[in-house]
Short mmCIF file of N, CA and C in Angstrom, two decimals:
data_model
loop_
_atom_site.label_atom_id
_atom_site.label_comp_id
_atom_site.label_asym_id
_atom_site.label_seq_id
_atom_site.Cartn_x
_atom_site.Cartn_y
_atom_site.Cartn_z
N UNK A 1 72.53 104.95 139.28
CA UNK A 1 73.05 103.74 139.85
C UNK A 1 72.07 103.41 140.97
N UNK A 2 71.91 101.79 140.92
CA UNK A 2 70.91 101.32 141.85
C UNK A 2 71.31 100.88 143.14
N UNK A 3 70.57 100.89 144.34
CA UNK A 3 71.18 100.45 145.36
C UNK A 3 72.22 99.35 145.48
N UNK A 4 71.72 98.16 144.77
CA UNK A 4 72.42 96.99 144.67
C UNK A 4 73.46 96.93 144.12
N UNK A 5 73.70 97.82 143.14
CA UNK A 5 74.80 98.09 142.07
C UNK A 5 76.10 98.48 143.44
N UNK A 6 75.43 99.74 143.97
CA UNK A 6 76.51 100.48 145.08
C UNK A 6 77.01 99.20 146.18
N UNK A 7 75.84 98.71 146.49
CA UNK A 7 76.49 97.61 147.42
C UNK A 7 77.38 96.61 146.81
N UNK A 8 76.99 96.25 145.51
CA UNK A 8 77.86 95.16 145.09
C UNK A 8 79.57 95.69 144.73
N UNK A 9 79.28 96.84 144.74
CA UNK A 9 80.74 97.64 144.11
C UNK A 9 81.36 98.05 145.37
N UNK A 10 81.02 98.50 146.37
CA UNK A 10 81.61 98.94 147.53
C UNK A 10 81.49 97.90 149.01
N UNK A 11 80.73 96.93 148.82
CA UNK A 11 80.48 96.06 149.98
C UNK A 11 79.75 96.89 151.31
N UNK A 12 79.09 98.21 150.93
CA UNK A 12 78.51 98.85 152.21
C UNK A 12 77.10 98.85 151.68
N UNK A 13 76.21 98.59 152.89
CA UNK A 13 74.95 98.87 152.41
C UNK A 13 74.33 100.04 153.41
N UNK A 14 74.20 101.15 152.95
CA UNK A 14 73.68 102.42 153.60
C UNK A 14 72.20 102.28 153.81
N UNK A 15 71.69 102.93 154.63
CA UNK A 15 70.55 103.07 154.86
C UNK A 15 69.68 103.87 153.69
N UNK A 16 68.54 103.43 153.71
CA UNK A 16 67.57 104.52 152.75
C UNK A 16 68.18 106.05 152.44
N UNK A 17 67.95 106.80 153.31
CA UNK A 17 68.45 108.04 153.56
C UNK A 17 69.66 108.38 153.39
N UNK A 18 70.65 107.71 153.73
CA UNK A 18 71.98 107.53 153.39
C UNK A 18 72.35 107.35 151.79
N UNK A 19 71.54 106.67 151.40
CA UNK A 19 72.01 106.21 149.86
C UNK A 19 71.44 107.37 149.34
N UNK A 20 70.33 108.18 149.51
CA UNK A 20 69.83 109.13 148.65
C UNK A 20 70.88 110.55 148.42
N UNK A 21 71.46 110.56 149.70
CA UNK A 21 72.88 111.59 149.47
C UNK A 21 73.76 110.98 148.72
N UNK A 22 74.20 109.52 148.77
CA UNK A 22 75.02 108.93 147.92
C UNK A 22 74.59 109.30 146.53
N UNK A 23 73.46 108.81 146.22
CA UNK A 23 73.04 108.92 144.90
C UNK A 23 73.32 110.65 144.30
N UNK A 24 72.83 111.55 145.24
CA UNK A 24 73.01 112.73 144.91
C UNK A 24 74.46 112.93 144.54
N UNK A 25 75.49 112.50 145.40
CA UNK A 25 76.90 112.75 145.31
C UNK A 25 77.31 112.05 143.87
N UNK A 26 76.78 110.86 143.58
CA UNK A 26 76.97 110.47 142.27
C UNK A 26 76.42 111.18 140.92
N UNK A 27 75.38 111.75 140.87
CA UNK A 27 75.04 112.59 139.84
C UNK A 27 75.92 113.79 139.76
N UNK A 28 76.40 114.01 140.83
CA UNK A 28 77.16 115.23 140.60
C UNK A 28 78.82 114.89 140.62
N UNK A 29 79.20 113.79 140.41
CA UNK A 29 80.24 113.25 140.09
C UNK A 29 80.61 112.87 138.60
N UNK A 30 81.77 113.39 138.64
CA UNK A 30 82.42 113.34 136.79
C UNK A 30 83.12 112.07 136.60
N UNK A 31 82.36 110.90 136.46
CA UNK A 31 82.88 109.61 136.29
C UNK A 31 82.11 108.71 136.32
N UNK A 32 82.18 107.35 135.91
CA UNK A 32 81.28 106.17 135.96
C UNK A 32 80.88 105.66 137.34
N UNK A 33 80.01 104.92 137.29
CA UNK A 33 79.97 103.95 138.64
C UNK A 33 81.07 103.22 139.39
N UNK A 34 81.67 102.50 138.71
CA UNK A 34 82.79 102.24 139.21
C UNK A 34 83.99 103.29 139.98
N UNK A 35 84.18 104.28 139.06
CA UNK A 35 85.43 105.41 139.69
C UNK A 35 84.45 106.03 140.82
N UNK A 36 82.94 105.94 140.88
CA UNK A 36 82.57 106.98 142.09
C UNK A 36 82.64 105.85 143.04
N UNK A 37 82.39 104.31 143.01
CA UNK A 37 82.43 103.29 144.00
C UNK A 37 83.89 103.50 144.69
N UNK A 38 84.73 103.42 143.57
CA UNK A 38 86.20 103.37 143.94
C UNK A 38 86.59 104.65 145.02
N UNK A 39 86.00 105.79 144.21
CA UNK A 39 86.47 107.08 145.19
C UNK A 39 85.68 106.88 146.53
N UNK A 40 84.41 106.48 146.83
CA UNK A 40 83.75 106.11 148.02
C UNK A 40 84.61 105.38 148.63
N UNK A 41 85.07 104.11 148.49
CA UNK A 41 85.78 103.48 149.21
C UNK A 41 87.13 103.94 149.65
N UNK A 42 87.80 104.65 148.87
CA UNK A 42 89.14 105.33 149.17
C UNK A 42 89.12 106.48 149.96
N UNK A 43 87.79 107.10 149.85
CA UNK A 43 87.69 108.32 150.62
C UNK A 43 87.11 108.16 152.07
N UNK A 44 87.20 107.07 152.23
CA UNK A 44 86.59 106.40 153.38
C UNK A 44 85.09 106.77 153.81
N UNK A 45 84.26 106.65 152.78
CA UNK A 45 83.16 107.13 152.90
C UNK A 45 82.22 106.14 153.82
N UNK A 46 82.54 104.72 153.88
CA UNK A 46 81.82 104.24 154.78
C UNK A 46 82.11 104.57 156.19
N UNK A 47 83.45 104.94 156.60
CA UNK A 47 83.89 105.40 157.81
C UNK A 47 83.03 106.91 158.31
N UNK A 48 82.77 107.74 157.00
CA UNK A 48 82.24 108.97 157.52
C UNK A 48 80.79 108.77 157.60
N UNK A 49 80.25 107.73 157.27
CA UNK A 49 78.91 107.51 157.14
C UNK A 49 78.49 106.98 158.61
N UNK A 50 79.39 106.22 159.01
CA UNK A 50 79.40 105.42 160.69
C UNK A 50 79.45 106.38 161.35
N UNK A 51 80.39 107.31 161.23
CA UNK A 51 80.52 108.49 162.11
C UNK A 51 79.47 109.55 162.59
N UNK A 52 78.59 109.76 160.97
CA UNK A 52 77.46 110.65 161.08
C UNK A 52 76.36 109.65 161.74
N UNK A 53 76.44 108.40 161.93
CA UNK A 53 75.20 107.69 162.54
C UNK A 53 75.66 107.83 164.21
N UNK A 54 76.69 107.57 164.56
CA UNK A 54 77.13 107.78 165.85
C UNK A 54 76.96 108.79 166.30
N UNK A 55 77.29 110.15 165.69
CA UNK A 55 76.78 111.67 166.02
C UNK A 55 75.13 111.84 166.37
N UNK A 56 74.61 111.06 165.57
CA UNK A 56 73.14 111.18 165.63
C UNK A 56 72.55 110.28 166.64
N UNK A 57 73.25 109.19 166.85
CA UNK A 57 72.88 108.54 168.01
C UNK A 57 73.17 109.06 169.34
N UNK A 58 74.45 110.09 169.42
CA UNK A 58 74.80 110.83 170.68
C UNK A 58 73.75 111.84 170.77
N UNK A 59 73.19 112.27 169.70
CA UNK A 59 72.26 113.56 169.88
C UNK A 59 70.97 113.20 170.40
N UNK A 60 70.56 111.72 169.87
CA UNK A 60 69.49 111.19 170.46
C UNK A 60 69.47 110.91 171.75
N UNK A 61 70.77 110.26 172.31
CA UNK A 61 70.94 109.72 173.56
C UNK A 61 70.65 111.23 174.40
N UNK A 62 71.30 112.32 174.11
CA UNK A 62 71.17 113.50 174.73
C UNK A 62 69.51 114.01 175.07
N UNK A 63 68.51 113.56 173.87
CA UNK A 63 67.51 114.03 174.00
C UNK A 63 66.67 113.00 174.92
N UNK A 64 66.96 111.92 175.00
CA UNK A 64 66.37 110.98 175.83
C UNK A 64 66.78 111.17 177.25
N UNK A 65 68.15 111.55 177.64
CA UNK A 65 68.47 112.26 178.85
C UNK A 65 67.75 113.18 179.42
N UNK A 66 67.58 114.30 178.30
CA UNK A 66 66.77 115.30 178.68
C UNK A 66 65.24 115.29 179.05
N UNK A 67 64.70 114.35 178.41
CA UNK A 67 63.35 113.88 178.67
C UNK A 67 63.17 113.14 180.07
N UNK A 68 64.03 112.32 180.50
CA UNK A 68 64.49 111.22 181.44
C UNK A 68 64.52 112.47 182.96
N UNK A 69 65.26 113.62 182.78
CA UNK A 69 65.42 114.63 183.87
C UNK A 69 63.91 115.17 183.78
N UNK A 70 63.20 115.54 182.68
CA UNK A 70 62.32 116.42 182.70
C UNK A 70 61.15 115.31 183.57
N UNK A 71 61.15 114.20 183.10
CA UNK A 71 60.03 113.37 183.49
C UNK A 71 60.22 112.81 184.92
N UNK A 72 61.42 112.96 185.27
CA UNK A 72 61.72 112.78 186.77
C UNK A 72 61.64 114.14 187.76
N UNK A 73 61.52 115.06 187.25
CA UNK A 73 61.06 116.56 187.93
C UNK A 73 59.60 116.49 187.93
N UNK A 74 58.97 116.08 186.58
CA UNK A 74 57.64 116.39 186.84
C UNK A 74 56.75 115.34 187.70
N UNK A 75 57.24 114.37 187.83
CA UNK A 75 56.46 113.30 188.51
C UNK A 75 57.29 112.75 189.57
N UNK A 76 56.92 113.07 190.93
CA UNK A 76 57.61 112.29 191.88
C UNK A 76 57.61 110.70 192.06
N UNK A 77 56.34 110.38 191.41
CA UNK A 77 56.12 108.83 191.28
C UNK A 77 56.65 107.86 190.59
N UNK A 78 57.27 109.03 189.53
CA UNK A 78 58.10 108.15 188.33
C UNK A 78 59.21 107.20 189.07
N UNK A 79 59.26 106.05 188.13
CA UNK A 79 60.39 104.93 188.34
C UNK A 79 61.81 105.73 188.34
N UNK A 80 62.63 105.14 189.26
CA UNK A 80 64.03 105.49 188.91
C UNK A 80 64.62 104.86 187.48
N UNK A 81 65.28 105.63 186.73
CA UNK A 81 65.44 104.77 185.70
C UNK A 81 67.26 104.91 185.40
N UNK A 82 67.65 105.99 186.61
CA UNK A 82 69.19 106.06 186.25
C UNK A 82 69.50 106.86 184.83
N UNK A 83 68.52 107.30 184.22
CA UNK A 83 68.83 108.37 183.34
C UNK A 83 69.31 107.41 182.26
N UNK A 84 68.71 106.08 181.99
CA UNK A 84 69.54 105.25 180.76
C UNK A 84 68.14 104.19 180.32
N UNK A 85 67.22 104.99 179.69
CA UNK A 85 66.03 104.22 179.20
C UNK A 85 66.21 104.23 177.54
N UNK A 86 66.34 103.14 177.35
CA UNK A 86 66.23 102.60 175.96
C UNK A 86 67.59 103.57 175.29
N UNK A 87 68.45 103.56 175.76
CA UNK A 87 69.34 104.25 175.35
C UNK A 87 70.46 103.39 174.46
N UNK A 88 71.09 103.62 173.12
CA UNK A 88 71.68 102.71 172.55
C UNK A 88 72.82 102.92 172.70
N UNK A 89 73.80 102.20 172.77
CA UNK A 89 75.49 102.45 172.98
C UNK A 89 75.95 103.12 171.86
N UNK A 90 76.86 104.06 172.06
CA UNK A 90 77.68 104.91 171.35
C UNK A 90 78.52 104.40 170.60
N UNK A 91 79.62 105.07 169.57
CA UNK A 91 80.90 104.40 169.10
C UNK A 91 81.94 104.21 170.01
N UNK A 92 82.46 103.22 169.96
CA UNK A 92 83.69 102.52 170.69
C UNK A 92 83.47 102.88 172.18
N UNK A 93 81.96 102.54 172.75
CA UNK A 93 81.87 102.04 174.10
C UNK A 93 81.62 103.49 174.57
N UNK A 94 81.48 104.35 173.91
CA UNK A 94 81.43 105.78 174.83
C UNK A 94 79.83 105.72 175.31
N UNK A 95 79.57 106.54 176.14
CA UNK A 95 78.13 106.63 176.81
C UNK A 95 77.94 107.98 177.36
N UNK A 96 76.74 108.82 177.29
CA UNK A 96 76.49 109.93 177.77
C UNK A 96 75.71 109.71 179.33
N UNK A 97 75.49 108.43 179.55
CA UNK A 97 74.87 108.36 180.66
C UNK A 97 75.45 107.13 181.48
N UNK A 98 75.24 107.03 182.61
CA UNK A 98 76.04 106.24 183.87
C UNK A 98 75.10 104.99 183.62
N UNK A 99 76.20 103.87 183.71
CA UNK A 99 74.98 102.71 183.45
C UNK A 99 74.20 102.49 184.78
N UNK A 100 73.18 101.84 184.21
CA UNK A 100 71.87 101.54 185.25
C UNK A 100 72.16 100.73 186.34
N UNK A 101 71.90 100.91 187.55
CA UNK A 101 72.38 99.90 188.70
C UNK A 101 71.15 99.27 189.17
N UNK A 102 71.56 98.26 190.19
CA UNK A 102 70.40 97.41 190.11
C UNK A 102 69.46 97.91 191.09
N UNK A 103 70.10 98.80 191.85
CA UNK A 103 68.82 99.41 192.96
C UNK A 103 68.38 100.42 192.29
N UNK A 104 68.62 100.88 191.14
CA UNK A 104 67.71 102.11 190.45
C UNK A 104 66.76 101.27 189.81
N UNK A 105 66.51 100.12 189.12
CA UNK A 105 65.81 99.48 188.55
C UNK A 105 64.01 99.44 189.28
N UNK A 106 63.24 100.09 188.48
CA UNK A 106 61.90 99.89 189.40
C UNK A 106 61.41 98.31 189.30
N UNK A 107 60.42 98.47 190.22
CA UNK A 107 59.91 97.24 190.54
C UNK A 107 58.64 96.57 189.59
N UNK A 108 58.20 95.65 189.15
CA UNK A 108 57.32 95.40 188.33
C UNK A 108 55.82 96.37 188.67
N UNK A 109 55.84 96.47 189.98
CA UNK A 109 54.50 97.14 190.58
C UNK A 109 54.57 98.49 190.13
N UNK A 110 55.73 99.24 190.28
CA UNK A 110 56.09 100.50 189.85
C UNK A 110 55.70 100.52 188.28
N UNK A 111 56.23 99.86 187.34
CA UNK A 111 56.11 99.96 186.07
C UNK A 111 55.00 99.30 185.38
N UNK A 112 54.35 98.73 185.97
CA UNK A 112 53.04 98.00 185.27
C UNK A 112 51.95 97.95 186.42
N UNK A 113 51.94 98.79 187.12
CA UNK A 113 50.91 98.88 188.04
C UNK A 113 50.64 97.64 189.09
N UNK A 114 49.34 97.45 189.72
CA UNK A 114 49.26 96.24 190.93
C UNK A 114 48.84 94.92 190.02
N UNK A 115 49.36 94.29 188.94
CA UNK A 115 49.28 93.30 188.20
C UNK A 115 49.11 92.37 189.59
N UNK A 116 48.35 91.24 189.00
CA UNK A 116 48.29 89.95 189.94
C UNK A 116 49.91 89.02 189.82
N UNK A 117 50.05 89.06 191.08
CA UNK A 117 51.44 88.20 191.28
C UNK A 117 51.25 86.82 191.55
N UNK A 118 51.56 85.97 190.59
CA UNK A 118 51.83 84.38 190.81
C UNK A 118 52.72 83.93 191.87
N UNK A 119 52.26 82.78 192.53
CA UNK A 119 53.49 82.34 193.45
C UNK A 119 54.94 81.88 192.58
N UNK A 120 54.73 81.19 191.56
CA UNK A 120 55.75 81.26 190.68
C UNK A 120 55.52 81.33 189.34
N UNK A 121 56.68 82.00 188.65
CA UNK A 121 56.29 82.21 187.40
C UNK A 121 55.96 81.54 186.33
N UNK A 122 56.83 80.15 186.65
CA UNK A 122 56.50 79.13 185.92
C UNK A 122 55.41 78.09 186.10
N UNK A 123 54.45 77.74 185.88
CA UNK A 123 53.45 76.85 186.27
C UNK A 123 53.70 75.33 185.38
N UNK A 124 53.51 74.53 185.90
CA UNK A 124 53.51 73.07 185.67
C UNK A 124 52.44 72.75 184.38
N UNK A 125 52.89 72.34 183.29
CA UNK A 125 52.15 72.37 181.96
C UNK A 125 51.35 70.86 182.24
N UNK A 126 50.26 71.08 182.33
CA UNK A 126 49.13 70.05 182.58
C UNK A 126 48.63 69.44 181.30
N UNK A 127 48.83 68.15 180.79
CA UNK A 127 48.33 67.63 179.63
C UNK A 127 49.17 67.39 178.70
N UNK A 128 49.93 68.00 177.88
CA UNK A 128 50.73 67.40 176.69
C UNK A 128 52.24 67.03 177.15
N UNK A 129 52.82 67.48 177.93
CA UNK A 129 53.92 67.25 178.77
C UNK A 129 53.94 66.29 179.85
N UNK A 130 53.03 66.32 180.62
CA UNK A 130 52.66 65.72 181.98
C UNK A 130 52.28 64.26 181.99
#
């Protein structure tokens, strides 16, 4: 069965690595494409895949937190990130990290070094619109 056939029959579009597992299950299934897809839908296959995705996101969030803690301990000049750098939201609003507070955000000079600052971030456009 092709991915497009599976999506058409179930209404669910798995990621490529997820479809490899689905395809393997299909080859071990005693029945045709329609029966397999019906069993997938009735067996809450989509929900199980979403739960697996959420578990993987949670695992990766934990790794990010560990890396943030290690970086904070290794470098005293590292900007405070509140343990929440590039963290994706977890299923149903769960989070393994506290929300980033305004006072914990690093300034541009800490993040980007000593870049020259302009007086105004928006400069008037001369020419085309003036």
